[in-house]
């Protein structure tokens, strides 16, 4: 298995990750009811790929405020600790099923950091 190396690798992760999220009734409503992300997934994947390219490969180009976007969602329907755990579980398993290496580990570590910070700031 190889490491994450390209935008296409990130897009693969996002597509497989969202397949899991949308199939999981404990969390899918955030993407289908609280927000309408499910109605524009490919656009969303491109935004996420830009975020992760910047985060992993220092490419730049992501100008949104990821925390304020998620705070708006949280204000509509609060994220619980279980929601964060489910999100992280699906995220980590998607990466582990497809990649291994420095960037794969970095991506999982950064996701854990972001989830931890959100839990602290939002509650």
Short mmCIF file of N, CA and C in Angstrom, two decimals:
data_model
loop_
_atom_site.label_atom_id
_atom_site.label_comp_id
_atom_site.label_asym_id
_atom_site.label_seq_id
_atom_site.Cartn_x
_atom_site.Cartn_y
_atom_site.Cartn_z
N UNK A 1 0.84 -1.18 0.00
CA UNK A 1 0.00 0.00 0.00
C UNK A 1 0.89 1.24 0.00
N UNK A 2 0.49 2.25 -0.74
CA UNK A 2 1.30 3.46 -0.84
C UNK A 2 0.73 4.57 0.04
N UNK A 3 1.50 5.64 0.14
CA UNK A 3 1.10 6.79 0.93
C UNK A 3 0.22 7.71 0.07
N UNK A 4 -0.42 8.64 0.70
CA UNK A 4 -1.19 9.69 0.01
C UNK A 4 -0.18 10.60 -0.67
N UNK A 5 -0.35 10.79 -1.98
CA UNK A 5 0.63 11.59 -2.73
C UNK A 5 0.01 12.69 -3.58
N UNK A 6 -1.26 12.56 -3.94
CA UNK A 6 -1.85 13.48 -4.91
C UNK A 6 -3.24 13.93 -4.48
N UNK A 7 -3.72 14.93 -5.20
CA UNK A 7 -5.11 15.39 -5.01
C UNK A 7 -6.08 14.25 -5.31
N UNK A 8 -5.77 13.44 -6.31
CA UNK A 8 -6.62 12.31 -6.66
C UNK A 8 -6.71 11.32 -5.51
N UNK A 9 -5.61 11.13 -4.79
CA UNK A 9 -5.63 10.26 -3.61
C UNK A 9 -6.57 10.83 -2.55
N UNK A 10 -6.51 12.13 -2.34
CA UNK A 10 -7.38 12.77 -1.36
C UNK A 10 -8.84 12.65 -1.79
N UNK A 11 -9.11 12.86 -3.07
CA UNK A 11 -10.48 12.72 -3.57
C UNK A 11 -11.00 11.30 -3.40
N UNK A 12 -10.14 10.32 -3.60
CA UNK A 12 -10.53 8.92 -3.37
C UNK A 12 -10.94 8.72 -1.91
N UNK A 13 -10.14 9.25 -1.00
CA UNK A 13 -10.46 9.15 0.43
C UNK A 13 -11.79 9.81 0.72
N UNK A 14 -11.99 11.02 0.21
CA UNK A 14 -13.23 11.75 0.49
C UNK A 14 -14.45 10.99 -0.04
N UNK A 15 -14.36 10.45 -1.24
CA UNK A 15 -15.50 9.71 -1.81
C UNK A 15 -15.83 8.47 -0.98
N UNK A 16 -14.82 7.71 -0.62
CA UNK A 16 -15.05 6.49 0.16
C UNK A 16 -15.50 6.83 1.59
N UNK A 17 -14.94 7.88 2.15
CA UNK A 17 -15.31 8.34 3.49
C UNK A 17 -16.78 8.76 3.52
N UNK A 18 -17.19 9.53 2.54
CA UNK A 18 -18.59 9.98 2.52
C UNK A 18 -19.56 8.85 2.22
N UNK A 19 -19.12 7.84 1.50
CA UNK A 19 -19.97 6.65 1.33
C UNK A 19 -20.32 6.07 2.71
N UNK A 20 -19.31 6.01 3.58
CA UNK A 20 -19.52 5.49 4.93
C UNK A 20 -20.40 6.42 5.75
N UNK A 21 -20.12 7.71 5.68
CA UNK A 21 -20.90 8.67 6.46
C UNK A 21 -22.37 8.65 6.05
N UNK A 22 -22.62 8.64 4.76
CA UNK A 22 -24.00 8.68 4.28
C UNK A 22 -24.76 7.38 4.54
N UNK A 23 -24.03 6.29 4.71
CA UNK A 23 -24.66 5.00 5.01
C UNK A 23 -24.91 4.81 6.51
N UNK A 24 -24.33 5.67 7.34
CA UNK A 24 -24.41 5.53 8.79
C UNK A 24 -25.54 6.41 9.34
N UNK A 25 -26.62 5.76 9.79
CA UNK A 25 -27.79 6.50 10.27
C UNK A 25 -27.53 7.31 11.53
N UNK A 26 -26.45 7.06 12.22
CA UNK A 26 -26.17 7.83 13.43
C UNK A 26 -25.59 9.20 13.13
N UNK A 27 -25.18 9.43 11.88
CA UNK A 27 -24.52 10.70 11.55
C UNK A 27 -24.94 11.27 10.19
N UNK A 28 -25.55 10.47 9.33
CA UNK A 28 -25.82 10.93 7.96
C UNK A 28 -26.76 12.13 7.88
N UNK A 29 -27.60 12.32 8.87
CA UNK A 29 -28.54 13.44 8.84
C UNK A 29 -27.85 14.80 8.80
N UNK A 30 -26.59 14.88 9.28
CA UNK A 30 -25.85 16.14 9.19
C UNK A 30 -25.63 16.53 7.72
N UNK A 31 -25.54 15.53 6.85
CA UNK A 31 -25.24 15.76 5.43
C UNK A 31 -26.47 15.77 4.55
N UNK A 32 -27.59 15.30 5.10
CA UNK A 32 -28.81 15.19 4.30
C UNK A 32 -29.96 16.06 4.81
N UNK A 33 -29.90 16.45 6.07
CA UNK A 33 -31.00 17.23 6.66
C UNK A 33 -30.52 18.56 7.26
N UNK A 34 -29.49 18.50 8.12
CA UNK A 34 -28.98 19.72 8.76
C UNK A 34 -28.33 20.61 7.72
N UNK A 35 -27.56 20.01 6.83
CA UNK A 35 -27.01 20.69 5.65
C UNK A 35 -27.50 19.89 4.44
N UNK A 36 -27.24 20.41 3.29
CA UNK A 36 -27.62 19.70 2.07
C UNK A 36 -26.38 19.29 1.27
N UNK A 37 -25.33 18.93 1.98
CA UNK A 37 -24.07 18.54 1.36
C UNK A 37 -24.28 17.40 0.37
N UNK A 38 -25.19 16.49 0.68
CA UNK A 38 -25.42 15.34 -0.20
C UNK A 38 -25.90 15.74 -1.59
N UNK A 39 -26.40 16.96 -1.73
CA UNK A 39 -26.91 17.43 -3.02
C UNK A 39 -25.83 18.04 -3.91
N UNK A 40 -24.63 18.22 -3.35
CA UNK A 40 -23.52 18.77 -4.15
C UNK A 40 -22.19 18.17 -3.70
N UNK A 41 -22.17 16.85 -3.66
CA UNK A 41 -20.99 16.14 -3.14
C UNK A 41 -19.71 16.43 -3.91
N UNK A 42 -19.77 16.42 -5.23
CA UNK A 42 -18.53 16.61 -6.00
C UNK A 42 -17.93 17.99 -5.74
N UNK A 43 -18.76 19.01 -5.62
CA UNK A 43 -18.27 20.35 -5.27
C UNK A 43 -17.64 20.32 -3.88
N UNK A 44 -18.33 19.65 -2.95
CA UNK A 44 -17.82 19.53 -1.58
C UNK A 44 -16.48 18.79 -1.56
N UNK A 45 -16.38 17.72 -2.34
CA UNK A 45 -15.13 16.95 -2.39
C UNK A 45 -13.97 17.82 -2.89
N UNK A 46 -14.23 18.66 -3.86
CA UNK A 46 -13.18 19.55 -4.39
C UNK A 46 -12.70 20.52 -3.32
N UNK A 47 -13.64 21.05 -2.54
CA UNK A 47 -13.28 21.96 -1.44
C UNK A 47 -12.46 21.21 -0.40
N UNK A 48 -12.90 20.01 -0.04
CA UNK A 48 -12.16 19.20 0.93
C UNK A 48 -10.77 18.83 0.42
N UNK A 49 -10.67 18.51 -0.85
CA UNK A 49 -9.37 18.16 -1.44
C UNK A 49 -8.42 19.36 -1.36
N UNK A 50 -8.94 20.55 -1.63
CA UNK A 50 -8.11 21.76 -1.52
C UNK A 50 -7.66 21.97 -0.08
N UNK A 51 -8.57 21.78 0.87
CA UNK A 51 -8.21 21.90 2.29
C UNK A 51 -7.08 20.93 2.64
N UNK A 52 -7.25 19.65 2.27
CA UNK A 52 -6.26 18.65 2.65
C UNK A 52 -4.96 18.79 1.87
N UNK A 53 -5.02 19.26 0.64
CA UNK A 53 -3.77 19.53 -0.10
C UNK A 53 -2.97 20.61 0.61
N UNK A 54 -3.66 21.63 1.07
CA UNK A 54 -2.99 22.70 1.81
C UNK A 54 -2.43 22.16 3.12
N UNK A 55 -3.23 21.38 3.81
CA UNK A 55 -2.83 20.87 5.11
C UNK A 55 -1.66 19.89 5.02
N UNK A 56 -1.72 18.99 4.04
CA UNK A 56 -0.68 17.95 3.93
C UNK A 56 0.53 18.38 3.11
N UNK A 57 0.25 19.04 1.98
CA UNK A 57 1.31 19.32 1.01
C UNK A 57 1.68 20.80 0.93
N UNK A 58 1.05 21.63 1.77
CA UNK A 58 1.32 23.07 1.84
C UNK A 58 1.11 23.76 0.49
N UNK A 59 0.08 23.34 -0.26
CA UNK A 59 -0.18 23.87 -1.60
C UNK A 59 -0.89 25.22 -1.58
N UNK A 60 -1.63 25.52 -0.51
CA UNK A 60 -2.40 26.77 -0.49
C UNK A 60 -3.69 26.63 -1.27
N UNK A 61 -4.48 27.69 -1.25
CA UNK A 61 -5.70 27.72 -2.03
C UNK A 61 -6.98 27.55 -1.22
N UNK A 62 -6.89 27.14 0.03
CA UNK A 62 -8.08 27.01 0.87
C UNK A 62 -8.24 28.29 1.67
N UNK A 63 -9.37 28.98 1.47
CA UNK A 63 -9.56 30.28 2.11
C UNK A 63 -10.76 30.32 3.05
N UNK A 64 -11.48 29.24 3.16
CA UNK A 64 -12.64 29.20 4.06
C UNK A 64 -12.18 29.05 5.50
N UNK A 65 -13.08 29.33 6.42
CA UNK A 65 -12.80 29.11 7.83
C UNK A 65 -13.51 27.82 8.25
N UNK A 66 -12.76 26.74 8.25
CA UNK A 66 -13.32 25.42 8.53
C UNK A 66 -14.05 25.38 9.88
N UNK A 67 -13.50 26.05 10.88
CA UNK A 67 -14.13 26.01 12.20
C UNK A 67 -15.46 26.75 12.21
N UNK A 68 -15.53 27.92 11.58
CA UNK A 68 -16.80 28.66 11.59
C UNK A 68 -17.87 27.93 10.78
N UNK A 69 -17.49 27.26 9.70
CA UNK A 69 -18.44 26.47 8.91
C UNK A 69 -19.04 25.36 9.78
N UNK A 70 -18.22 24.67 10.52
CA UNK A 70 -18.71 23.58 11.37
C UNK A 70 -19.46 24.11 12.59
N UNK A 71 -19.10 25.30 13.05
CA UNK A 71 -19.83 25.91 14.17
C UNK A 71 -21.26 26.23 13.74
N UNK A 72 -21.43 26.70 12.51
CA UNK A 72 -22.78 26.97 12.00
C UNK A 72 -23.62 25.70 11.99
N UNK A 73 -23.01 24.59 11.59
CA UNK A 73 -23.73 23.30 11.59
C UNK A 73 -24.04 22.90 13.03
N UNK A 74 -23.07 23.01 13.90
CA UNK A 74 -23.25 22.67 15.32
C UNK A 74 -24.39 23.49 15.95
N UNK A 75 -24.49 24.76 15.56
CA UNK A 75 -25.54 25.62 16.11
C UNK A 75 -26.93 25.17 15.65
N UNK A 76 -27.02 24.52 14.50
CA UNK A 76 -28.30 24.00 14.01
C UNK A 76 -28.66 22.69 14.69
N UNK A 77 -27.65 21.84 14.86
CA UNK A 77 -27.84 20.56 15.57
C UNK A 77 -26.50 20.20 16.19
N UNK A 78 -26.45 20.20 17.51
CA UNK A 78 -25.18 20.04 18.22
C UNK A 78 -24.50 18.70 17.92
N UNK A 79 -23.21 18.77 17.68
CA UNK A 79 -22.39 17.57 17.55
C UNK A 79 -22.17 16.99 18.94
N UNK A 80 -22.36 15.71 19.10
CA UNK A 80 -22.06 15.05 20.37
C UNK A 80 -20.70 14.38 20.29
N UNK A 81 -20.22 13.93 21.42
CA UNK A 81 -18.96 13.18 21.44
C UNK A 81 -19.07 11.95 20.55
N UNK A 82 -20.22 11.29 20.58
CA UNK A 82 -20.43 10.11 19.72
C UNK A 82 -20.34 10.47 18.24
N UNK A 83 -20.87 11.64 17.86
CA UNK A 83 -20.77 12.07 16.46
C UNK A 83 -19.31 12.23 16.06
N UNK A 84 -18.53 12.87 16.91
CA UNK A 84 -17.10 13.04 16.62
C UNK A 84 -16.40 11.69 16.53
N UNK A 85 -16.72 10.79 17.45
CA UNK A 85 -16.09 9.47 17.44
C UNK A 85 -16.45 8.69 16.18
N UNK A 86 -17.70 8.77 15.77
CA UNK A 86 -18.13 8.09 14.55
C UNK A 86 -17.42 8.66 13.34
N UNK A 87 -17.38 9.99 13.26
CA UNK A 87 -16.70 10.67 12.15
C UNK A 87 -15.24 10.23 12.08
N UNK A 88 -14.55 10.26 13.22
CA UNK A 88 -13.14 9.88 13.25
C UNK A 88 -12.94 8.40 12.90
N UNK A 89 -13.82 7.55 13.37
CA UNK A 89 -13.71 6.13 13.07
C UNK A 89 -13.82 5.87 11.57
N UNK A 90 -14.80 6.49 10.93
CA UNK A 90 -14.96 6.32 9.49
C UNK A 90 -13.79 6.95 8.73
N UNK A 91 -13.34 8.10 9.20
CA UNK A 91 -12.22 8.78 8.55
C UNK A 91 -10.95 7.92 8.62
N UNK A 92 -10.63 7.46 9.82
CA UNK A 92 -9.41 6.67 10.00
C UNK A 92 -9.48 5.34 9.25
N UNK A 93 -10.62 4.68 9.30
CA UNK A 93 -10.72 3.38 8.61
C UNK A 93 -10.62 3.56 7.10
N UNK A 94 -11.16 4.65 6.58
CA UNK A 94 -11.05 4.90 5.14
C UNK A 94 -9.60 5.08 4.74
N UNK A 95 -8.86 5.85 5.51
CA UNK A 95 -7.44 6.03 5.21
C UNK A 95 -6.70 4.71 5.35
N UNK A 96 -6.92 4.00 6.44
CA UNK A 96 -6.20 2.74 6.69
C UNK A 96 -6.48 1.68 5.63
N UNK A 97 -7.67 1.69 5.07
CA UNK A 97 -8.04 0.71 4.04
C UNK A 97 -7.38 1.00 2.69
N UNK A 98 -6.88 2.22 2.51
CA UNK A 98 -6.40 2.63 1.19
C UNK A 98 -4.96 3.12 1.14
N UNK A 99 -4.42 3.56 2.28
CA UNK A 99 -3.10 4.18 2.27
C UNK A 99 -2.35 3.86 3.57
N UNK A 100 -1.03 3.97 3.49
CA UNK A 100 -0.21 3.92 4.68
C UNK A 100 1.04 4.76 4.43
N UNK A 101 1.54 5.36 5.48
CA UNK A 101 2.73 6.18 5.35
C UNK A 101 2.60 7.49 6.11
N UNK A 102 3.58 8.35 5.88
CA UNK A 102 3.70 9.61 6.59
C UNK A 102 2.46 10.49 6.43
N UNK A 103 2.00 10.71 5.20
CA UNK A 103 0.85 11.59 4.99
C UNK A 103 -0.45 10.96 5.49
N UNK A 104 -0.57 9.65 5.37
CA UNK A 104 -1.76 8.96 5.90
C UNK A 104 -1.84 9.18 7.40
N UNK A 105 -0.73 9.01 8.09
CA UNK A 105 -0.71 9.22 9.54
C UNK A 105 -0.93 10.68 9.90
N UNK A 106 -0.34 11.58 9.12
CA UNK A 106 -0.51 13.01 9.36
C UNK A 106 -1.97 13.42 9.20
N UNK A 107 -2.62 12.88 8.18
CA UNK A 107 -4.02 13.20 7.94
C UNK A 107 -4.89 12.75 9.11
N UNK A 108 -4.65 11.56 9.62
CA UNK A 108 -5.42 11.07 10.76
C UNK A 108 -5.14 11.89 12.01
N UNK A 109 -3.89 12.26 12.23
CA UNK A 109 -3.53 13.06 13.40
C UNK A 109 -4.17 14.44 13.33
N UNK A 110 -4.14 15.05 12.16
CA UNK A 110 -4.73 16.38 12.02
C UNK A 110 -6.25 16.32 12.19
N UNK A 111 -6.88 15.27 11.71
CA UNK A 111 -8.33 15.12 11.88
C UNK A 111 -8.67 15.00 13.37
N UNK A 112 -7.89 14.22 14.10
CA UNK A 112 -8.10 14.09 15.54
C UNK A 112 -7.92 15.44 16.24
N UNK A 113 -6.91 16.19 15.85
CA UNK A 113 -6.68 17.52 16.43
C UNK A 113 -7.85 18.45 16.17
N UNK A 114 -8.33 18.46 14.93
CA UNK A 114 -9.46 19.33 14.58
C UNK A 114 -10.72 18.93 15.35
N UNK A 115 -10.97 17.64 15.43
CA UNK A 115 -12.16 17.17 16.16
C UNK A 115 -12.06 17.53 17.64
N UNK A 116 -10.89 17.40 18.20
CA UNK A 116 -10.67 17.73 19.62
C UNK A 116 -10.90 19.21 19.86
N UNK A 117 -10.34 20.05 19.01
CA UNK A 117 -10.51 21.49 19.15
C UNK A 117 -11.97 21.89 19.00
N UNK A 118 -12.66 21.29 18.02
CA UNK A 118 -14.08 21.59 17.85
C UNK A 118 -14.88 21.23 19.09
N UNK A 119 -14.60 20.07 19.66
CA UNK A 119 -15.34 19.64 20.85
C UNK A 119 -15.12 20.62 22.00
N UNK A 120 -13.91 21.11 22.13
CA UNK A 120 -13.60 22.06 23.20
C UNK A 120 -14.27 23.40 22.94
N UNK A 121 -14.18 23.89 21.71
CA UNK A 121 -14.71 25.22 21.38
C UNK A 121 -16.24 25.25 21.30
N UNK A 122 -16.84 24.18 20.86
CA UNK A 122 -18.28 24.19 20.61
C UNK A 122 -19.10 23.90 21.86
N UNK A 123 -18.49 23.32 22.88
CA UNK A 123 -19.27 22.93 24.07
C UNK A 123 -18.90 23.73 25.30
#
